[in-house]
CSV table of C-alpha atoms and ligand atoms in Angstrom, one decimal:
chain,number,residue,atom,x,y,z
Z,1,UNK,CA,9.9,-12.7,-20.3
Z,2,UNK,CA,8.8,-10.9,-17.2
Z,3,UNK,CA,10.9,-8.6,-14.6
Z,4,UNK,CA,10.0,-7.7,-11.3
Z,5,UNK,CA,11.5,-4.6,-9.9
Z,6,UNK,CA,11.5,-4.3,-6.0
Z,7,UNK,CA,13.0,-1.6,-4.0
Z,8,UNK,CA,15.0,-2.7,-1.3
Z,9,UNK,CA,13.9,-2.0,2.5
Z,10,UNK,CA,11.8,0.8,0.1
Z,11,UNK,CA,11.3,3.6,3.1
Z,12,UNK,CA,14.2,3.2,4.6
Z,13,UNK,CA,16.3,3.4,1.5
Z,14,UNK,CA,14.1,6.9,0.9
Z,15,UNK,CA,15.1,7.8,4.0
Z,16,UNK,CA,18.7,7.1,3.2
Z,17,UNK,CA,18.7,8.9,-0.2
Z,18,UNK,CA,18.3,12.2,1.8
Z,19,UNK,CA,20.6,11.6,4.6
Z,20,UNK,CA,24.2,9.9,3.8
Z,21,UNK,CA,24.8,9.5,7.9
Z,22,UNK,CA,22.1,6.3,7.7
Z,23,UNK,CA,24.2,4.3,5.4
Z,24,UNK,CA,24.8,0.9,6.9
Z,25,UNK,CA,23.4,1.9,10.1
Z,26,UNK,CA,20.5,0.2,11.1
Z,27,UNK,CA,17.6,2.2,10.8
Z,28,UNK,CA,13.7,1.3,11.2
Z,29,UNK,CA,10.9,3.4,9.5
Z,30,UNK,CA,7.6,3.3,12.2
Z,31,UNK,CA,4.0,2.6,11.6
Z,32,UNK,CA,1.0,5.2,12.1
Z,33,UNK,CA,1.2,6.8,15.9
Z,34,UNK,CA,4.9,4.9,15.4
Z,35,UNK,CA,3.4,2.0,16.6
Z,36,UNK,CA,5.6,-0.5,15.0
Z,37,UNK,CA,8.0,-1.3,12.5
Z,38,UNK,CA,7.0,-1.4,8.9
Z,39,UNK,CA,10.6,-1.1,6.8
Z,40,UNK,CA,14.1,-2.1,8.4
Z,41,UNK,CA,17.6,-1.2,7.0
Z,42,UNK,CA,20.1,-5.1,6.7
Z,43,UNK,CA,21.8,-3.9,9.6
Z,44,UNK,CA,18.5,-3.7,11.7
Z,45,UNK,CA,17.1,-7.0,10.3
Z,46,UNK,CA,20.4,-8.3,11.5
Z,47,UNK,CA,20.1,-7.2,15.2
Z,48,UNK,CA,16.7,-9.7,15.2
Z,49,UNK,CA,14.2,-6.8,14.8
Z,50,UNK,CA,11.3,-8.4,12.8
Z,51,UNK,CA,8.7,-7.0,10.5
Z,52,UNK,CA,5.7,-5.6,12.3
Z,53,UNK,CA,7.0,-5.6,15.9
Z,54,UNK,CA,5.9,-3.2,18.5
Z,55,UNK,CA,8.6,-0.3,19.0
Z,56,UNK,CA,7.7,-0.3,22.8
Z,57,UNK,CA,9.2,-3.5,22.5
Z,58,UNK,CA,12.7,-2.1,20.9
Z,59,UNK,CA,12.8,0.8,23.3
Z,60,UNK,CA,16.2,-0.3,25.1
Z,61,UNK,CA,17.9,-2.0,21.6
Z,62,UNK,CA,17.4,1.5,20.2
Z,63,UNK,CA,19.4,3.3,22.4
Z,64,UNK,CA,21.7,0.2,22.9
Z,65,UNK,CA,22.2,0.2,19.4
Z,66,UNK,CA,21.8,3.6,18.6
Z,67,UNK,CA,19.6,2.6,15.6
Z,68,UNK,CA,17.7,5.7,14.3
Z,69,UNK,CA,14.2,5.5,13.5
Z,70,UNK,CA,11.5,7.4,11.5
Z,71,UNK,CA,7.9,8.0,11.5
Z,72,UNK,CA,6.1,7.3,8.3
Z,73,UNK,CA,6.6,9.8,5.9
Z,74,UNK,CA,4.1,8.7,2.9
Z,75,UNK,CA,4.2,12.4,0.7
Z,76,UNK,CA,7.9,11.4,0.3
Z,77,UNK,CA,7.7,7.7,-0.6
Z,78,UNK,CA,4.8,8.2,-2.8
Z,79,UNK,CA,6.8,10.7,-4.5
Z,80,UNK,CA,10.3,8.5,-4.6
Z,81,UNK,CA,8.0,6.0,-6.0
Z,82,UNK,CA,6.8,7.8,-8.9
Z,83,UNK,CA,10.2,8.9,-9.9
Z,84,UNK,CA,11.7,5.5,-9.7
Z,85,UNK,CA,8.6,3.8,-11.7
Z,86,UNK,CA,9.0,6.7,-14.6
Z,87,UNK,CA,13.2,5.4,-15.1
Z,88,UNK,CA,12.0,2.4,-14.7
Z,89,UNK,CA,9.6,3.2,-17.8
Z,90,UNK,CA,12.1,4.4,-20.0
Z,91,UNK,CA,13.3,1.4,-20.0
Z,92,UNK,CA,10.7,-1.7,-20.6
Z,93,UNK,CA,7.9,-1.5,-23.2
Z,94,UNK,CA,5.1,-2.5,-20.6
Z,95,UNK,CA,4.7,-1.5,-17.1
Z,96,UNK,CA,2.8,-2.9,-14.0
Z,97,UNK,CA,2.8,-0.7,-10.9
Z,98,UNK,CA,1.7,-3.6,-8.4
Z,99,UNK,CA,2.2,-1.4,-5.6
Z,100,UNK,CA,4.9,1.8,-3.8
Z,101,UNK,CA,8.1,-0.3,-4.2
Z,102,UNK,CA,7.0,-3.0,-6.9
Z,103,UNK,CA,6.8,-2.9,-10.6
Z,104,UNK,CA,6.2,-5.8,-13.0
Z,105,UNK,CA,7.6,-5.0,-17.0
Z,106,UNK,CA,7.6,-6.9,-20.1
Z,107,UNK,CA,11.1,-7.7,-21.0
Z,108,UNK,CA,10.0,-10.4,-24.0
Z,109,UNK,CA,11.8,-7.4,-26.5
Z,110,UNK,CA,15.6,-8.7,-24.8
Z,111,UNK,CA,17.1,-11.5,-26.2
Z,112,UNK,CA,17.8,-14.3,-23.4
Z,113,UNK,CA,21.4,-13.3,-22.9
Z,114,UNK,CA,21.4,-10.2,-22.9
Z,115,UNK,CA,18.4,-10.1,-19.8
Z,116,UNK,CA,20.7,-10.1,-17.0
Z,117,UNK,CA,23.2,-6.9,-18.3
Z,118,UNK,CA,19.8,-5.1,-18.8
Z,119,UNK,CA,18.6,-5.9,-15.9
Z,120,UNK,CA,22.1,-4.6,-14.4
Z,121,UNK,CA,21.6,-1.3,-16.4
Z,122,UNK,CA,17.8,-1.1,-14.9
Z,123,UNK,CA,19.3,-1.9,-11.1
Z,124,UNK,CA,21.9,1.3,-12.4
Z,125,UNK,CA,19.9,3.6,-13.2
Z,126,UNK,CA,17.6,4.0,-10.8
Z,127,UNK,CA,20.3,3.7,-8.0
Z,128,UNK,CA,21.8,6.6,-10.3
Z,129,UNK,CA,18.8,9.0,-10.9
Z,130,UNK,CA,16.8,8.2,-7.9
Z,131,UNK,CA,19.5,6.5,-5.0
Z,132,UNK,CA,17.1,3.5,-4.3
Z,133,UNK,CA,19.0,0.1,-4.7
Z,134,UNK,CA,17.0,-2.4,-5.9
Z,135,UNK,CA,16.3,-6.5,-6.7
Z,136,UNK,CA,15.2,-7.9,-10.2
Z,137,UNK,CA,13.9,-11.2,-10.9
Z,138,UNK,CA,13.4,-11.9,-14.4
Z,139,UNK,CA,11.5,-15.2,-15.6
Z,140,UNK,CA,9.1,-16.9,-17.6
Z,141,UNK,CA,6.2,-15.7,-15.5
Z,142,UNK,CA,4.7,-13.3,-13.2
Z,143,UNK,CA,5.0,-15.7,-10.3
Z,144,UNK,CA,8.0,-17.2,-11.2
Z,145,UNK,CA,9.9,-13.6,-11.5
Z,146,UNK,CA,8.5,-12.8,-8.4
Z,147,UNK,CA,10.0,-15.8,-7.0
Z,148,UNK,CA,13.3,-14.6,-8.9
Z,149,UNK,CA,13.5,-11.3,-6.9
Z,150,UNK,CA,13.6,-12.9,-4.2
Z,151,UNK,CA,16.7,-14.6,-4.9
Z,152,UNK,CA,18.4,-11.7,-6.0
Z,153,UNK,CA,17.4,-9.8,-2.6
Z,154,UNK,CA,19.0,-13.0,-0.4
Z,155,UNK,CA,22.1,-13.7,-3.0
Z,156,UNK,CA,24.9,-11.7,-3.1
Z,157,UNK,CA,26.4,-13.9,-6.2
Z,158,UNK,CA,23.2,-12.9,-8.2
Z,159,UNK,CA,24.6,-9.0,-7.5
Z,160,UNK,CA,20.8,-7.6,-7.2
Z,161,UNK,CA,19.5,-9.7,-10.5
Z,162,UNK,CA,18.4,-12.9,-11.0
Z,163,UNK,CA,17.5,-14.5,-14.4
Z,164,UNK,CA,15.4,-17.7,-13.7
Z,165,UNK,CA,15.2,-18.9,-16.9
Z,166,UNK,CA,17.3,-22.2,-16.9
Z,167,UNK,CA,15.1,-25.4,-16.3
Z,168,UNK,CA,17.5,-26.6,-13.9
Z,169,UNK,CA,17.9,-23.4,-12.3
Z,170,UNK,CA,14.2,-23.4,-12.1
Z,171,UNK,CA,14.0,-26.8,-10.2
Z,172,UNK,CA,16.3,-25.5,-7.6
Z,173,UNK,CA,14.4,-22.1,-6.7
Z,174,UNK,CA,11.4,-24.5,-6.1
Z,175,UNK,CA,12.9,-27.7,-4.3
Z,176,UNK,CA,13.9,-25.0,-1.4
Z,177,UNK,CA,11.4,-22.3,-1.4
Z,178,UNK,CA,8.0,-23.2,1.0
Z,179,UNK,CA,4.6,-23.2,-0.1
Z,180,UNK,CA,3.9,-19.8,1.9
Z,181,UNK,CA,6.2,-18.0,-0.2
Z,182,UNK,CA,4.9,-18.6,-2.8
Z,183,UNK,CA,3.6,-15.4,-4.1
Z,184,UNK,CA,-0.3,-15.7,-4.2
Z,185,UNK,CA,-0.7,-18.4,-1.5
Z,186,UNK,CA,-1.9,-17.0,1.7
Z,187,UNK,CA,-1.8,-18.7,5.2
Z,188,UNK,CA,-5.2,-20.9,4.6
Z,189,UNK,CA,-4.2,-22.3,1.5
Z,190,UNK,CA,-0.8,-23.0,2.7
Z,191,UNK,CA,-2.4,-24.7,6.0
Z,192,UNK,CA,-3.9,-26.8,3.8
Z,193,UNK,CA,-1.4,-27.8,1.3
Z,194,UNK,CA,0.8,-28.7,4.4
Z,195,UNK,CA,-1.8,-30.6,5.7
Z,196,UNK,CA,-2.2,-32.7,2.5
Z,197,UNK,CA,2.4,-33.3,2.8
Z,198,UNK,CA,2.9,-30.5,0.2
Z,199,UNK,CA,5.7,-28.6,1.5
Z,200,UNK,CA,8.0,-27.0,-1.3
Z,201,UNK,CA,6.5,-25.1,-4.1
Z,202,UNK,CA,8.3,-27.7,-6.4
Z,203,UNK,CA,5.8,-30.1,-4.9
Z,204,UNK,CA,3.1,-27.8,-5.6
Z,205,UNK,CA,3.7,-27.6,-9.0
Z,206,UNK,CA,3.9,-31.7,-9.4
Z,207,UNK,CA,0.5,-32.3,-7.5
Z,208,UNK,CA,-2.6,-33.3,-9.7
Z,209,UNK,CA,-4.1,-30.6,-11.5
Z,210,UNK,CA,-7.2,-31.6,-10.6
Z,211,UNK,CA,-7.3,-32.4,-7.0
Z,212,UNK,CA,-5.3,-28.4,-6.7
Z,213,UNK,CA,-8.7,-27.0,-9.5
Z,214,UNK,CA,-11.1,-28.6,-6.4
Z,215,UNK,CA,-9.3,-27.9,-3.1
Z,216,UNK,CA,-7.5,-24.1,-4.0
Z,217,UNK,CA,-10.2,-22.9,-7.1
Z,218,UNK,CA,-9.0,-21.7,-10.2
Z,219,UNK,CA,-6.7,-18.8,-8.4
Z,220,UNK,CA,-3.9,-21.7,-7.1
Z,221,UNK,CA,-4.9,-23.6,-10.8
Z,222,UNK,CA,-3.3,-20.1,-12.1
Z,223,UNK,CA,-0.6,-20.0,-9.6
Z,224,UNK,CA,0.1,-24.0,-10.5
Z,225,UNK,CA,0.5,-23.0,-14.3
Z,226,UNK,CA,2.6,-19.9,-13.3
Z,227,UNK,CA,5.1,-22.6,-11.6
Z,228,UNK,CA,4.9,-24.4,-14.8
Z,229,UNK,CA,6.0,-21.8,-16.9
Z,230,UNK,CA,3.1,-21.1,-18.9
Z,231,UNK,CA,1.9,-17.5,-18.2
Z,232,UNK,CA,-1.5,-17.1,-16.7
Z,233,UNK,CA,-1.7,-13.5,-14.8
Z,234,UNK,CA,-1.4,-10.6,-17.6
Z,235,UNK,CA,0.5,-7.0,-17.1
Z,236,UNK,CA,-2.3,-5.4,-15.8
Z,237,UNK,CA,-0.8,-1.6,-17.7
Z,238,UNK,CA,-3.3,0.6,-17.1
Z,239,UNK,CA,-4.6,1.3,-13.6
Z,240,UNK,CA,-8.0,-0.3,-12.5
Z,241,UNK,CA,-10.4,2.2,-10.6
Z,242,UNK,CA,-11.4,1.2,-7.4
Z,243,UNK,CA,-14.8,-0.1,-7.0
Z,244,UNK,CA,-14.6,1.0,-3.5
Z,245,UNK,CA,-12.9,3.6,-1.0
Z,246,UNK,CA,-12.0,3.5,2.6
Z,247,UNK,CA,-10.1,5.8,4.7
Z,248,UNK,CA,-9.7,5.3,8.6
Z,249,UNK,CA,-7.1,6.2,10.9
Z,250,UNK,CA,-6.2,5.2,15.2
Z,251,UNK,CA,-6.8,8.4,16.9
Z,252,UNK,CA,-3.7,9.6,18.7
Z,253,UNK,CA,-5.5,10.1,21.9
Z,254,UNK,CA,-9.3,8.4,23.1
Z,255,UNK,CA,-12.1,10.6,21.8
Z,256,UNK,CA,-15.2,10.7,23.8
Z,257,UNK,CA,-17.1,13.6,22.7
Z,258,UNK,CA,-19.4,13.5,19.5
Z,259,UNK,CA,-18.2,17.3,18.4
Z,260,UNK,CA,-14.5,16.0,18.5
Z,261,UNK,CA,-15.2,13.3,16.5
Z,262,UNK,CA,-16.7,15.3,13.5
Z,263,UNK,CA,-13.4,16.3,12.3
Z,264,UNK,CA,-11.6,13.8,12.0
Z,265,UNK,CA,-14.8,12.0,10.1
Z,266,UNK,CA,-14.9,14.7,7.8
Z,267,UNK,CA,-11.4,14.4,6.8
Z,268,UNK,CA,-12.0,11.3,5.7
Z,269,UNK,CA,-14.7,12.1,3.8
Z,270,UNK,CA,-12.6,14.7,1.8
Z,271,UNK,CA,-10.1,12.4,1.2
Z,272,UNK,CA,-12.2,9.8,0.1
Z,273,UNK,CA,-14.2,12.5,-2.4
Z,274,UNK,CA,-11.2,13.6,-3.7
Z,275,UNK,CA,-9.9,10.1,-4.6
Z,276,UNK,CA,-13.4,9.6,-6.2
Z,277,UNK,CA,-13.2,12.9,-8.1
Z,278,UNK,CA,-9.8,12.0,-9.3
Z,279,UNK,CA,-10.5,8.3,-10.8
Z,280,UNK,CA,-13.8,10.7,-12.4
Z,281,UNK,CA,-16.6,8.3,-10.1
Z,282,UNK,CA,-19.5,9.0,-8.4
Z,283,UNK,CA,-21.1,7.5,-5.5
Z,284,UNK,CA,-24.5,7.2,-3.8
Z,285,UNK,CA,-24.0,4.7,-0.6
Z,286,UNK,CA,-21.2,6.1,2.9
Z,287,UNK,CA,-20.8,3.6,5.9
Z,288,UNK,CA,-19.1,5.0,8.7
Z,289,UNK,CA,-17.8,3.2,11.1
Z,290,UNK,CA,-16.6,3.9,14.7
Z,291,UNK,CA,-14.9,1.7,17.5
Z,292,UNK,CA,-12.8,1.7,20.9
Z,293,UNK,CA,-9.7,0.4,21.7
Z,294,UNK,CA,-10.0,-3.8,21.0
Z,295,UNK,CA,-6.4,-4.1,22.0
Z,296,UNK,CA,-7.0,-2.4,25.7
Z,297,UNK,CA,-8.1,-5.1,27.9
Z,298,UNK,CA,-9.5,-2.5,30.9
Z,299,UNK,CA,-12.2,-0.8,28.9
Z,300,UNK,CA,-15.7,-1.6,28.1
Z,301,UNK,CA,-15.6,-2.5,24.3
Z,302,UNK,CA,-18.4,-0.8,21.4
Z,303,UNK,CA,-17.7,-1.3,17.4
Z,304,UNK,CA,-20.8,-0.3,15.2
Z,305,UNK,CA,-21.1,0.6,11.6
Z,306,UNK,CA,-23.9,2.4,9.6
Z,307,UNK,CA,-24.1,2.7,5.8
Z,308,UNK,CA,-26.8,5.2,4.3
Z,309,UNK,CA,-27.9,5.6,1.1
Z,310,UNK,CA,-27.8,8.7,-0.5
Z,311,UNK,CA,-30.6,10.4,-2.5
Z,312,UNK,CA,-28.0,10.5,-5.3
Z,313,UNK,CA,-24.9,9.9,-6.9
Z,314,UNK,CA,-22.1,12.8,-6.1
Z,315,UNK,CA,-18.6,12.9,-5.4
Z,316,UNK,CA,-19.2,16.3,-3.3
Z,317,UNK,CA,-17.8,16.6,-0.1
Z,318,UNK,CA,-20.8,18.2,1.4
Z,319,UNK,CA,-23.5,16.2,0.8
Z,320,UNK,CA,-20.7,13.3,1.9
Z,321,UNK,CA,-19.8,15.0,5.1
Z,322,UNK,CA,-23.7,15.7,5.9
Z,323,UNK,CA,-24.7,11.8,5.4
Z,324,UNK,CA,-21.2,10.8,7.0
Z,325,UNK,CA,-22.2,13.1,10.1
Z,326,UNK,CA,-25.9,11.7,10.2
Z,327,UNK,CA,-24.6,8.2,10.3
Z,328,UNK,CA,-22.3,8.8,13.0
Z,329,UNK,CA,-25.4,10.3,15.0
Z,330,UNK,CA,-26.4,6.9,15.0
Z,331,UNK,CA,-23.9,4.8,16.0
Z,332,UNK,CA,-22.3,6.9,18.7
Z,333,UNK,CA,-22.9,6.3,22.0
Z,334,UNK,CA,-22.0,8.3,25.0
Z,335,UNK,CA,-19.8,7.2,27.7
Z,336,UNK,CA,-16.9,5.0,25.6
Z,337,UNK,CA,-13.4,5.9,24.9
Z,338,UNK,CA,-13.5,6.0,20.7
Z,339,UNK,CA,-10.2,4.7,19.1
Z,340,UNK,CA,-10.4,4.5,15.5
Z,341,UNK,CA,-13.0,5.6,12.6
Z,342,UNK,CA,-13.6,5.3,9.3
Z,343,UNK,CA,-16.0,5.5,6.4
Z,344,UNK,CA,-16.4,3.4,3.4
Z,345,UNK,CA,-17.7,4.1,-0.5
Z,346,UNK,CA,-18.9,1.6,-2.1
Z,347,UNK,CA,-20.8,0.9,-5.4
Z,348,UNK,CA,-18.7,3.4,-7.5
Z,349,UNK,CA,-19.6,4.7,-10.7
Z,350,UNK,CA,-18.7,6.7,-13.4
Z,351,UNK,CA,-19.2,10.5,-13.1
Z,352,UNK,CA,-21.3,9.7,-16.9
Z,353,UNK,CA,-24.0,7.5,-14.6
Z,354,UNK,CA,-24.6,11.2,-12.7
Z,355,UNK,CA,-25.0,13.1,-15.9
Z,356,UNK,CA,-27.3,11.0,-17.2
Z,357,UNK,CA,-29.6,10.9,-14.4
Z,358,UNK,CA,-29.4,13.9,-12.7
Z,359,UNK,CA,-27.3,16.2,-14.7
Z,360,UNK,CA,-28.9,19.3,-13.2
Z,361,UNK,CA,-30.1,18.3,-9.6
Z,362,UNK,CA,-27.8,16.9,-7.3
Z,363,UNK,CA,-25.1,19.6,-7.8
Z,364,UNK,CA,-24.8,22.6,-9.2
Z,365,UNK,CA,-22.3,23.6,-12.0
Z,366,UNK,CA,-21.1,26.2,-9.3
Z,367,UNK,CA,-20.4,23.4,-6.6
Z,368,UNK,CA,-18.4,21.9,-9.3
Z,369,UNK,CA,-16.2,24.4,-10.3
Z,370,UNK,CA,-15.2,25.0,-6.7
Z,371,UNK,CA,-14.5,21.3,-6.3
Z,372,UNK,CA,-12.4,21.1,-9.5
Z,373,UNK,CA,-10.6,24.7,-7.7
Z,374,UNK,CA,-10.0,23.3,-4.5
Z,375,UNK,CA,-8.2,20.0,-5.9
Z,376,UNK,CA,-6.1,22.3,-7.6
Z,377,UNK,CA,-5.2,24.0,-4.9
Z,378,UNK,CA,-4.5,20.4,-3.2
Z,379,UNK,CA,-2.4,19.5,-5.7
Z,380,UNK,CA,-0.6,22.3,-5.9
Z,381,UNK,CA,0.0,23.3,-2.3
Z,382,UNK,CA,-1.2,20.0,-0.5
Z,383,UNK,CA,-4.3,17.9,1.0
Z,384,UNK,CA,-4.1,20.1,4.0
Z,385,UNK,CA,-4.0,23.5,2.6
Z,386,UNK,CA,-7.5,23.8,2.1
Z,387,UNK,CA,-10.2,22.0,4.1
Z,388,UNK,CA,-14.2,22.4,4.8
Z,389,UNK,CA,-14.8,23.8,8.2
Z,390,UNK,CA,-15.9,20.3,9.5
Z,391,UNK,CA,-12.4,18.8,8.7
Z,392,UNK,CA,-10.8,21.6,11.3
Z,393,UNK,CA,-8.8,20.3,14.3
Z,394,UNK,CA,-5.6,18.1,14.3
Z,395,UNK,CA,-5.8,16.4,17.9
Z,396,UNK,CA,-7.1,13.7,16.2
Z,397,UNK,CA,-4.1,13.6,13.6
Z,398,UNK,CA,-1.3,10.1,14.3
Z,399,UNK,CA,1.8,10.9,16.3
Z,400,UNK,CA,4.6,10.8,13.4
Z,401,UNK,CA,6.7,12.6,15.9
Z,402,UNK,CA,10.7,11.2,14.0
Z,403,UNK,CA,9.1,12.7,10.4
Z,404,UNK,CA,12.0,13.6,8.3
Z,405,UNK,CA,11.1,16.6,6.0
Z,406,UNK,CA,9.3,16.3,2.7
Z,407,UNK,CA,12.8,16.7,0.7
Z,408,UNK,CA,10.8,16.4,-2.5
Z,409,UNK,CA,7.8,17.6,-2.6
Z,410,UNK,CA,7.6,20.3,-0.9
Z,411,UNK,CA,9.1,23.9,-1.2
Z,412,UNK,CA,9.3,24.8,2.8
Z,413,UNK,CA,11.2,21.2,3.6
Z,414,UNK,CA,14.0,21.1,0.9
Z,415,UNK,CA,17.2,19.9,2.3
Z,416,UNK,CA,19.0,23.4,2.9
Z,417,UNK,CA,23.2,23.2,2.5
Z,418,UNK,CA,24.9,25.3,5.4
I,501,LIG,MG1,10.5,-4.0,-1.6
């Protein structure tokens, strides 16, 4: 049997954790440059505030309201995160992290019924140790629990855990749960199915094998199988490295200079470079990328993109930063209002391919020593205590102007007790 553990409303129940005033007030957690919603509290959803919408929008139903609202504050969800997924892992034998508030586990090791009271003690404990409530579906497959935790989200009879495991049961989650919620089918695909009078995932799973192998590939073959109880998508337990990188951000205000635009492209570079340095993987291609505002309708549009290739593979933020800059020579042009950049790494190795073929040219044992030291120093005191000259300058940085402090992680923002 598989269990899928979901944080609830995940950011706004961190949020909550830290400040009791927020329970069962509606409360919305903001986007980059608090943009728009991206995690709202029940009583928010229940004022008709939907997923994604633009705060400037909600300005007047804020203060109506008096809902309270947060920029993003990733260093603290990552960090809630982490601690929820290690309770979780004291308690399952195999664990999937499938992403901040998500975790699928192996649950084959409880007897049929005794899954719901341990999937009780689960939802307990990490309410306990960490505050976050949470939802767990538990069923014969990945899909199917995923399906599962849904139903314990929307029921309160199912008190936060729902055992799909009953073939009867089973029939009802999919006669009234649509094709698009099905985990795994995106919009196309459901397009499509709707277009062919498929509707209800229970009328997914009763179309012809065959016509679903031809028209959705072997992925909705999989998904098909899932629905059918027989398991086709594994735990994945051990983190995959990524086979590529990229890290972009909106500017907070228009940049039009090339100088102002260097800093926030080598930031990127040095987080990007520490990522590879950390999953131990080289690199030997950058594309950078640079555009103005699409959205604006007013200004004169300009998107470009360059990638260069690198005379060899390094995860050093120098020789990064220098082809980074070098593609950005190209691609700027004077005159527009620049939005949002970005560069990509693609074509990741491991740090063994660099050894082998140019143990002793690209970098020096002394650049990486300083490396290793300055990702200590990272880790230890943050991303932004240390930087490379380049990286200097914030007016680039994303408004996040509602942050609540870094509770957890670190020392300067811990809650203080008057
Ligand atoms: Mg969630």
């Amino acid at each position: 049997m598989i269990g899928l553990i979901d944080g609830n409303n995940f950011f706004v129940s961190c949020e909550r954790v830290f400040n009791a005033r927020l329970h069962q007030k509606p409360v919305l957690v903001l986007s980059n440059n608090d943009g728009c919603v991206i995690s709202r509290s029940n009583e928010a959803k229940s004022l008709g505030i939907k997923m994604g919408q633009p705060v400037f929008e909600l300005r007047s139903l804020i203060k109506d309201k008096k809902i309270h609202v947060f920029s993003s504050n990733p260093d603290l969800y990552r960090n809630m995160s982490s601690r929820m997924m290690s309770v979780i892992a004291e308690h399952v034998q195999n664990l999937e992290v499938y992403s901040i508030d998500e975790a699928f586990c192996d649950l084959s090791f409880i007897s049929n019924a005794d899954l719901d009271s341990y999937g009780q003690n689960i939802r307990k404990k990490i309410k306990q140790y960490i505050g976050i409530p949470c939802g767990i579906g538990i069923s014969h497959t990945k899909v199917l629990a995923k399906l599962a935790s849904e139903f314990a989200k929307k029921s309160k009879k199912n008190s936060g855990v729902c055992t799909l495991i009953r073939d009867d049961h089973i029939e009802y989650a999919l006669s009234c749960t649509k094709v698009e919620d099905i985990w795994g089918i995106g919009k196309r695909s459901s397009r499509l199915l709707n277009h062919n009078r498929i509707y209800t995932a229970k009328e997914f799973r009763d179309t012809d094998p065959v016509w679903i192998r031809k028209k959705l590939s072997i992925v909705g073959l999989r998904l098909q199988n899932e629905l059918k109880k027989s398991p086709c998508l594994g735990l994945e337990t051990i983190a995959q490295d990524k086979k590529s990188i990229t890290v972009s951000r909106t500017f907070s205000k228009y940049i039009q200079n090339f100088n102002d635009l260097i800093p926030p492209l080598s930031y990127f570079v040095s987080s990007a470079s520490a990522q590879l340095r950390a999953q131990k993987s080289v690199v030997n291609r950058i594309g950078v990328y640079l555009t103005t505002n699409h959205f604006s309708q007013s200004q004169t549009q300009y998107l470009n993109y360059k990638t260069s290739l690198l005379p060899a593979y390094t995860s050093s933020d120098f020789l990064l930063t220098k082809h980074a800059i070098s593609a950005l020579k190209t691609i700027y042009k004077s005159g527009y209002s620049y939005k949002k950049c970005g560069i990509y790494l693609s074509g990741l190795k491991s740090d063994q391919y660099e050894k082998t073929l140019f143990w002793n040219e690209t970098e020096s044992l002394r650049e990486k020593q300083l490396f290793k030291t300055i990702d200590l120093v990272k880790e230890k005191f943050g991303f932004n205590s240390i930087q490379i000259a380049d990286a200097l300058g914030s007016s680039w940085k994303p408004f996040s102007l509602q942050r609540s402090q870094n509770f957890s992680t670190s020392l300067d923002e811990v809650m203080t007790v008057c």
